[in-house]
Short mmCIF file of C-alpha atoms in Angstrom, two decimals:
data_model
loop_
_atom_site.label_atom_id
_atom_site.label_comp_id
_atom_site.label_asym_id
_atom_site.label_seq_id
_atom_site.Cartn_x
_atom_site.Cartn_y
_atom_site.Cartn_z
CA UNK A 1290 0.00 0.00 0.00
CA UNK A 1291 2.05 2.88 -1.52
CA UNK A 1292 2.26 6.01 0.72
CA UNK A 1293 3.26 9.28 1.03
CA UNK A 1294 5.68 9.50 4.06
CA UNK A 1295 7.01 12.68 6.00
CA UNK A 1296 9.43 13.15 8.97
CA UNK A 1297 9.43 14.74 11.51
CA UNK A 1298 5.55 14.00 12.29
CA UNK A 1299 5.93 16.45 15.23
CA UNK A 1300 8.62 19.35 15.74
CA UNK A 1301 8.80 22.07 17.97
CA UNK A 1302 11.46 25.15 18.00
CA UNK A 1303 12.50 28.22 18.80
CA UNK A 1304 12.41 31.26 17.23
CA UNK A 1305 15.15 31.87 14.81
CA UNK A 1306 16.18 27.95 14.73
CA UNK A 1307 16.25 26.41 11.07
CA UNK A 1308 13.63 23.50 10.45
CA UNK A 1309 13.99 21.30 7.84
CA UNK A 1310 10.88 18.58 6.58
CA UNK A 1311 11.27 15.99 4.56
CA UNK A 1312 8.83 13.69 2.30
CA UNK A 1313 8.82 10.29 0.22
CA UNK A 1314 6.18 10.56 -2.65
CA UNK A 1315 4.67 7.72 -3.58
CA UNK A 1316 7.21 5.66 -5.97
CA UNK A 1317 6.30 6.82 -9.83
CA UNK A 1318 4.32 10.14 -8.82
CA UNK A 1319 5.75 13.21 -10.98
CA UNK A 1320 4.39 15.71 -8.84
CA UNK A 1321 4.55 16.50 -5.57
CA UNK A 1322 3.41 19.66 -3.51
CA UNK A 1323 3.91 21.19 -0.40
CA UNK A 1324 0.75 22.63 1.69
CA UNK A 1325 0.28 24.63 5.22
CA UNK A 1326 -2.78 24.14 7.14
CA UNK A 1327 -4.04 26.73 9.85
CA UNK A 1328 -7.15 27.54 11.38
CA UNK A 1329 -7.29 31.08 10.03
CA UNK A 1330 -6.30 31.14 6.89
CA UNK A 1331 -7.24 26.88 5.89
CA UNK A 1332 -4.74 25.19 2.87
CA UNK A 1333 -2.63 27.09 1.69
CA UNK A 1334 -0.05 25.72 -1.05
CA UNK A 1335 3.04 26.77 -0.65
CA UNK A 1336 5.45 25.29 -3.90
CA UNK A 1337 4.89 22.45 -6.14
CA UNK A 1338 7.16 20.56 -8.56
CA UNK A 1339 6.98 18.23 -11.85
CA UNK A 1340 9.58 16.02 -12.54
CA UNK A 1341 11.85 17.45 -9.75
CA UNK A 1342 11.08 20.74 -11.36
CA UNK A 1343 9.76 23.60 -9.27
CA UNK A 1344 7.14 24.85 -11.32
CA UNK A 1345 5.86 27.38 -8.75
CA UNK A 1346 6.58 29.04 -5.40
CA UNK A 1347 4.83 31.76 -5.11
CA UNK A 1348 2.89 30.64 -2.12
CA UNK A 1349 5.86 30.91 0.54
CA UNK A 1350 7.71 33.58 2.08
CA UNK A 1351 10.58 33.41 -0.56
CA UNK A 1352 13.21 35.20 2.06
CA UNK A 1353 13.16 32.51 4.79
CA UNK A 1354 11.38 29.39 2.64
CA UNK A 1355 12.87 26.54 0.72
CA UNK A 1356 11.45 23.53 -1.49
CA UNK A 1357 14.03 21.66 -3.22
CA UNK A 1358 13.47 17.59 -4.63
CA UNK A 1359 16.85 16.47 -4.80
CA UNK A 1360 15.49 13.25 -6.34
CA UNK A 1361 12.98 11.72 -7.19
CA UNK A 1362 12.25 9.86 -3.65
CA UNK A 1363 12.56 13.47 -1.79
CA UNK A 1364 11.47 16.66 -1.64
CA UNK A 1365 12.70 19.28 1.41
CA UNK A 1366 10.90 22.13 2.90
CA UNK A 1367 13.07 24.10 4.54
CA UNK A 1368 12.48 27.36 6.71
CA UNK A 1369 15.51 29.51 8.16
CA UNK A 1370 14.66 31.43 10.00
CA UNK A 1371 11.60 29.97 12.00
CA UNK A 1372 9.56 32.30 13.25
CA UNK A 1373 6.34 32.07 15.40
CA UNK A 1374 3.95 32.65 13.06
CA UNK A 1375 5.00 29.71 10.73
CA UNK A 1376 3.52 27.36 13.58
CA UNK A 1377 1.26 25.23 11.40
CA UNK A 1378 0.81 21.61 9.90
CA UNK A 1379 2.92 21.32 6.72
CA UNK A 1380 1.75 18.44 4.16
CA UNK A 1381 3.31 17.20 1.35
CA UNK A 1382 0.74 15.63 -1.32
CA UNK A 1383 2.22 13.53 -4.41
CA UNK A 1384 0.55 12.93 -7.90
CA UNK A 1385 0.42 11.07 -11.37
CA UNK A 1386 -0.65 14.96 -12.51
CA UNK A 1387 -1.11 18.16 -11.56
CA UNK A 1388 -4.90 18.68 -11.63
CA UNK A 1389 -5.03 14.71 -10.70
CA UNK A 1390 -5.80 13.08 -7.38
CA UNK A 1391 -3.31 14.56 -4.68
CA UNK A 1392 -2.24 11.61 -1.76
CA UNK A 1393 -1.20 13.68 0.82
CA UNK A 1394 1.24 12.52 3.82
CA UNK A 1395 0.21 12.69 7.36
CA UNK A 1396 2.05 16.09 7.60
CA UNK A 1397 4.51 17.98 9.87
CA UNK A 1398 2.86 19.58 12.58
CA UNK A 1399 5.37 22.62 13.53
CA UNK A 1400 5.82 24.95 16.44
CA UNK A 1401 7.72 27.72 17.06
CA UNK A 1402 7.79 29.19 19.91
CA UNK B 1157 -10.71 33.25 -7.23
CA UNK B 1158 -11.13 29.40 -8.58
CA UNK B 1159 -10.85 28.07 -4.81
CA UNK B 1160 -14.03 26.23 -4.48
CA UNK B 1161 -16.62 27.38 -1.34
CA UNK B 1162 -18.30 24.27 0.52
CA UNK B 1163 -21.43 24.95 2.06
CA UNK B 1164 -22.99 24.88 4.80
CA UNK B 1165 -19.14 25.37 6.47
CA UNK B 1166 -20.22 23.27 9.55
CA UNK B 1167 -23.19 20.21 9.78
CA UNK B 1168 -24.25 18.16 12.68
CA UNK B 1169 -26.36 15.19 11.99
CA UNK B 1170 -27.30 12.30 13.87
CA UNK B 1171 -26.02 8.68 13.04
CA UNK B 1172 -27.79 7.23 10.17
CA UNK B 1173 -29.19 10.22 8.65
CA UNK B 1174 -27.97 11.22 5.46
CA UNK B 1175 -25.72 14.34 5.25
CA UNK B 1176 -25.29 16.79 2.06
CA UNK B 1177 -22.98 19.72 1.57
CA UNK B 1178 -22.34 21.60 -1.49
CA UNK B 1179 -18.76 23.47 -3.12
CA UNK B 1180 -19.45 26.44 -5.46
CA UNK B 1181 -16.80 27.44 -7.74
CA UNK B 1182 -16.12 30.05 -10.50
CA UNK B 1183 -14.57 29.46 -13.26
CA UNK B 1184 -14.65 25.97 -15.37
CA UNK B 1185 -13.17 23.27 -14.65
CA UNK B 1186 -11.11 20.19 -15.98
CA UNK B 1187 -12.57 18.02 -12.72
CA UNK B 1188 -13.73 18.38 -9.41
CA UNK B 1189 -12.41 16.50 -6.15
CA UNK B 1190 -13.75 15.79 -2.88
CA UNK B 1191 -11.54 14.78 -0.16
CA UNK B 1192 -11.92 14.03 3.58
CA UNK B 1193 -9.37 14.99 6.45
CA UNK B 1194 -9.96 13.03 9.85
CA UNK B 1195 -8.57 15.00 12.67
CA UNK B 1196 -4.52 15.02 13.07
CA UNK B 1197 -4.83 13.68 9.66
CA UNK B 1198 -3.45 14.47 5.67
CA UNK B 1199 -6.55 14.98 3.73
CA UNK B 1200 -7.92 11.39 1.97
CA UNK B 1201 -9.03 11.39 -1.48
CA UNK B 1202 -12.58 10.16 -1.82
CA UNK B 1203 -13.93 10.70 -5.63
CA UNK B 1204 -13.20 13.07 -8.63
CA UNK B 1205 -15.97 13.33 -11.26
CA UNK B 1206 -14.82 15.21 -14.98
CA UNK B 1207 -16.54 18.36 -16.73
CA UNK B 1208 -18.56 16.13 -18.72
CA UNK B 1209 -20.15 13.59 -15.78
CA UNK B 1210 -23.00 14.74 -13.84
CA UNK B 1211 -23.11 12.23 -11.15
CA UNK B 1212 -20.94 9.30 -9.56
CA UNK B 1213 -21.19 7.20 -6.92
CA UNK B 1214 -18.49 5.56 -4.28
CA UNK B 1215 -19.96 3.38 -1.78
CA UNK B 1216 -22.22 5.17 0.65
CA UNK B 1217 -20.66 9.05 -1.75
CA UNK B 1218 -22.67 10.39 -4.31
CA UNK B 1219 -21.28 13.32 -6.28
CA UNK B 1220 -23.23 15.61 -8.03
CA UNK B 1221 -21.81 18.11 -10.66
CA UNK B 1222 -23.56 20.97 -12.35
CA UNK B 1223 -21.27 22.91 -14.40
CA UNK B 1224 -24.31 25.09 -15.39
CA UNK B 1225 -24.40 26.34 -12.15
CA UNK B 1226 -21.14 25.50 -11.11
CA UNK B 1227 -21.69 23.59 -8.36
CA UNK B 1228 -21.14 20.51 -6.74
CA UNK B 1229 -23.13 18.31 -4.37
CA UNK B 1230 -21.71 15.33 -2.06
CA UNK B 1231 -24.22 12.98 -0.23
CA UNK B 1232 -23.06 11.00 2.27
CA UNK B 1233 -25.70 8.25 2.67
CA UNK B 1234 -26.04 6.19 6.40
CA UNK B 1235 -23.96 8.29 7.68
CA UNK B 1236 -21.87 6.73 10.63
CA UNK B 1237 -19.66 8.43 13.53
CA UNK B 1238 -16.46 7.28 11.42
CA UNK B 1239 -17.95 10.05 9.11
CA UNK B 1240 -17.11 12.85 11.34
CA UNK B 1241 -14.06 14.46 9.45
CA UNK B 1242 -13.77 17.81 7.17
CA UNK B 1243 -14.50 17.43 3.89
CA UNK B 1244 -12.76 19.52 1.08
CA UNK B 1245 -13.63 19.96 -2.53
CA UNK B 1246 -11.04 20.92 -4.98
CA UNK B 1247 -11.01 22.09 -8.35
CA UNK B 1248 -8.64 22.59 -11.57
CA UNK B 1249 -9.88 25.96 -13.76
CA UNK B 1250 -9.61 24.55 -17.64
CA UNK B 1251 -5.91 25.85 -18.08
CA UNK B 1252 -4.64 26.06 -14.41
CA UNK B 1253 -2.80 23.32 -14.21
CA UNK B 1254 -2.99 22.72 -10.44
CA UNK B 1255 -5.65 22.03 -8.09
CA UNK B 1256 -7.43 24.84 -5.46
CA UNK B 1257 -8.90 23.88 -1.99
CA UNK B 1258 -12.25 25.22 -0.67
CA UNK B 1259 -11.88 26.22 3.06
CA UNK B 1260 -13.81 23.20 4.12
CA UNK B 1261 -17.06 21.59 5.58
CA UNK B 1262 -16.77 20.17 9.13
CA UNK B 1263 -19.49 17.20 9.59
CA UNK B 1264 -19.99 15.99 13.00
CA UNK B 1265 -22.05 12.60 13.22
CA UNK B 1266 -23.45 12.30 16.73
CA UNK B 1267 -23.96 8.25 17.53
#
C-alpha cells in the first residue's frame, strides 16, 4: 500500500532555529506539492514541482522558505529562520498529474515558539 | 478566485441520517475533487468526477456536478460516527494546471 511518508511527524522550536521537513512521494508520482494548514487562513499551497522541477513558489515567504526535490524519492521544505507565526501543519501531497488526485502525507505539525 | 466554497461550512447530523454539503466554484473546470481529512490527519481522497459527468457514486458518496451552475453536491448516505471528518472539494480551472482547496465543511455525526 504505496504512501506518502514525511518526517518529523511532530517538531517544535524556537524562534530563529532552522527546520527542515522531509517527504517520500509515492514511488512513480511526478508531482509533488507542499501545503500549510491553519485555522485562520485553511490550505494554503506553498510550492509544487513536476519532474523534480519547481514549477511554482509563489505561495511561501521566498526570504526565509525553501522547497528543493533532490530526487525523485525526496522533496525538502526548509524554513531559516523559523519564526512564530509559521507554527502550522505542513503536508506534502504527491501525484500522477497536476490537476489529478493529490495523496497527501500525514504532515509535519510545527511549532515555534 | 477558482478556490471552491463548501457549504454549509459546519453540519451536525445524527447517526444514520444522510448528510449533504455543497462546493461552489467560479470558473470551469477540468474536474472536481472531494476529499476528507480526519482529525490530526493528511486529507484522503474520496472521488473526482470530470466536466462532462454529472453524477458518480463511491460506496455510501454520491457526487453531483452541475457545471451550469457551477456547483457541486456530495451525499453522504447512512452516515456513521467514522464520518465525522472535514470534507474539502477541490477544483482545476480549464488551463490552471494545479488544483485549489475550498476552506472546508466540518461534519460531525453524533452516535
Amino acid at each position: 500500500d504505496a504512501r506518502v511518508t514525511q518526517t518529523p511527524r511532530h517538531k517544535v522550536t524556537e524562534m530563529g532555529q532552522e527546520v527542515t521537513m522531509r517527504c517520500q512521494p509515492i514511488l512513480g508520482h511526478n508531482t509533488v506539492f507542499w501545503y500549510r494548514q491553519t485555522m485562520m487562513q485553511g490550505l494554503e499551497l506553498l510550492a509544487y514541482f513536476r519532474n523534480r522541477a519547481p514549477l511554482d513558489d509563489s505561495g511561501m515567504p521566498k526570504d526565509r522558505f525553501s522547497a528543493e526535490m533532490p530526487d525523485a524519492t525526496l522533496a525538502t521544505l526548509k524554513i531559516q529562520p523559523s519564526e512564530p507565526r509559521d507554527s502550522a501543519v505542513y503536508f506534502c501531497a504527491s501525484g500522477p498529474g497536476l490537476a489529478e488526485t493529490q495523496y497527501f502525507g500525514p504532515g509535519t505539525r510545527l511549532l515555534v515558539l | 478566485s477558482q478556490q471552491g466554497e463548501e457549504d454549509p461550512q459546519a453540519l451536525s447530523i445524527q447517526e444514520g441520517e444522510n448528510a449533504t454539503m455543497n462546493c461552489s466554484y467560479k470558473t470551469s473546470i477540468n474536474n472536481l475533487q472531494w476529499y476528507r481529512q480526519n482529525s490530526g490527519r493528511g486529507l484522503v481522497h474520496l472521488i473526482l468526477i470530470r466536466s462532462n459527468e454529472r453524477e458518480k457514486h463511491s460506496g455510501r458518496l454520491r457526487v453531483t456536478l452541475d457545471t451550469s451552475k457551477k456547483s457541486s453536491s456530495l451525499l453522504i448516505t447512512a452516515s456513521r460516527a467514522a464520518d465525522t471528518a472535514s470534507y474539502f472539494c477541490a477544483t482545476d480551472a480549464s488551463g490552471n494546471n494545479r488544483l485549489a482547496f475550498g476552506k472546508g465543511n466540518q461534519v460531525v455525526v453524533i452516535p
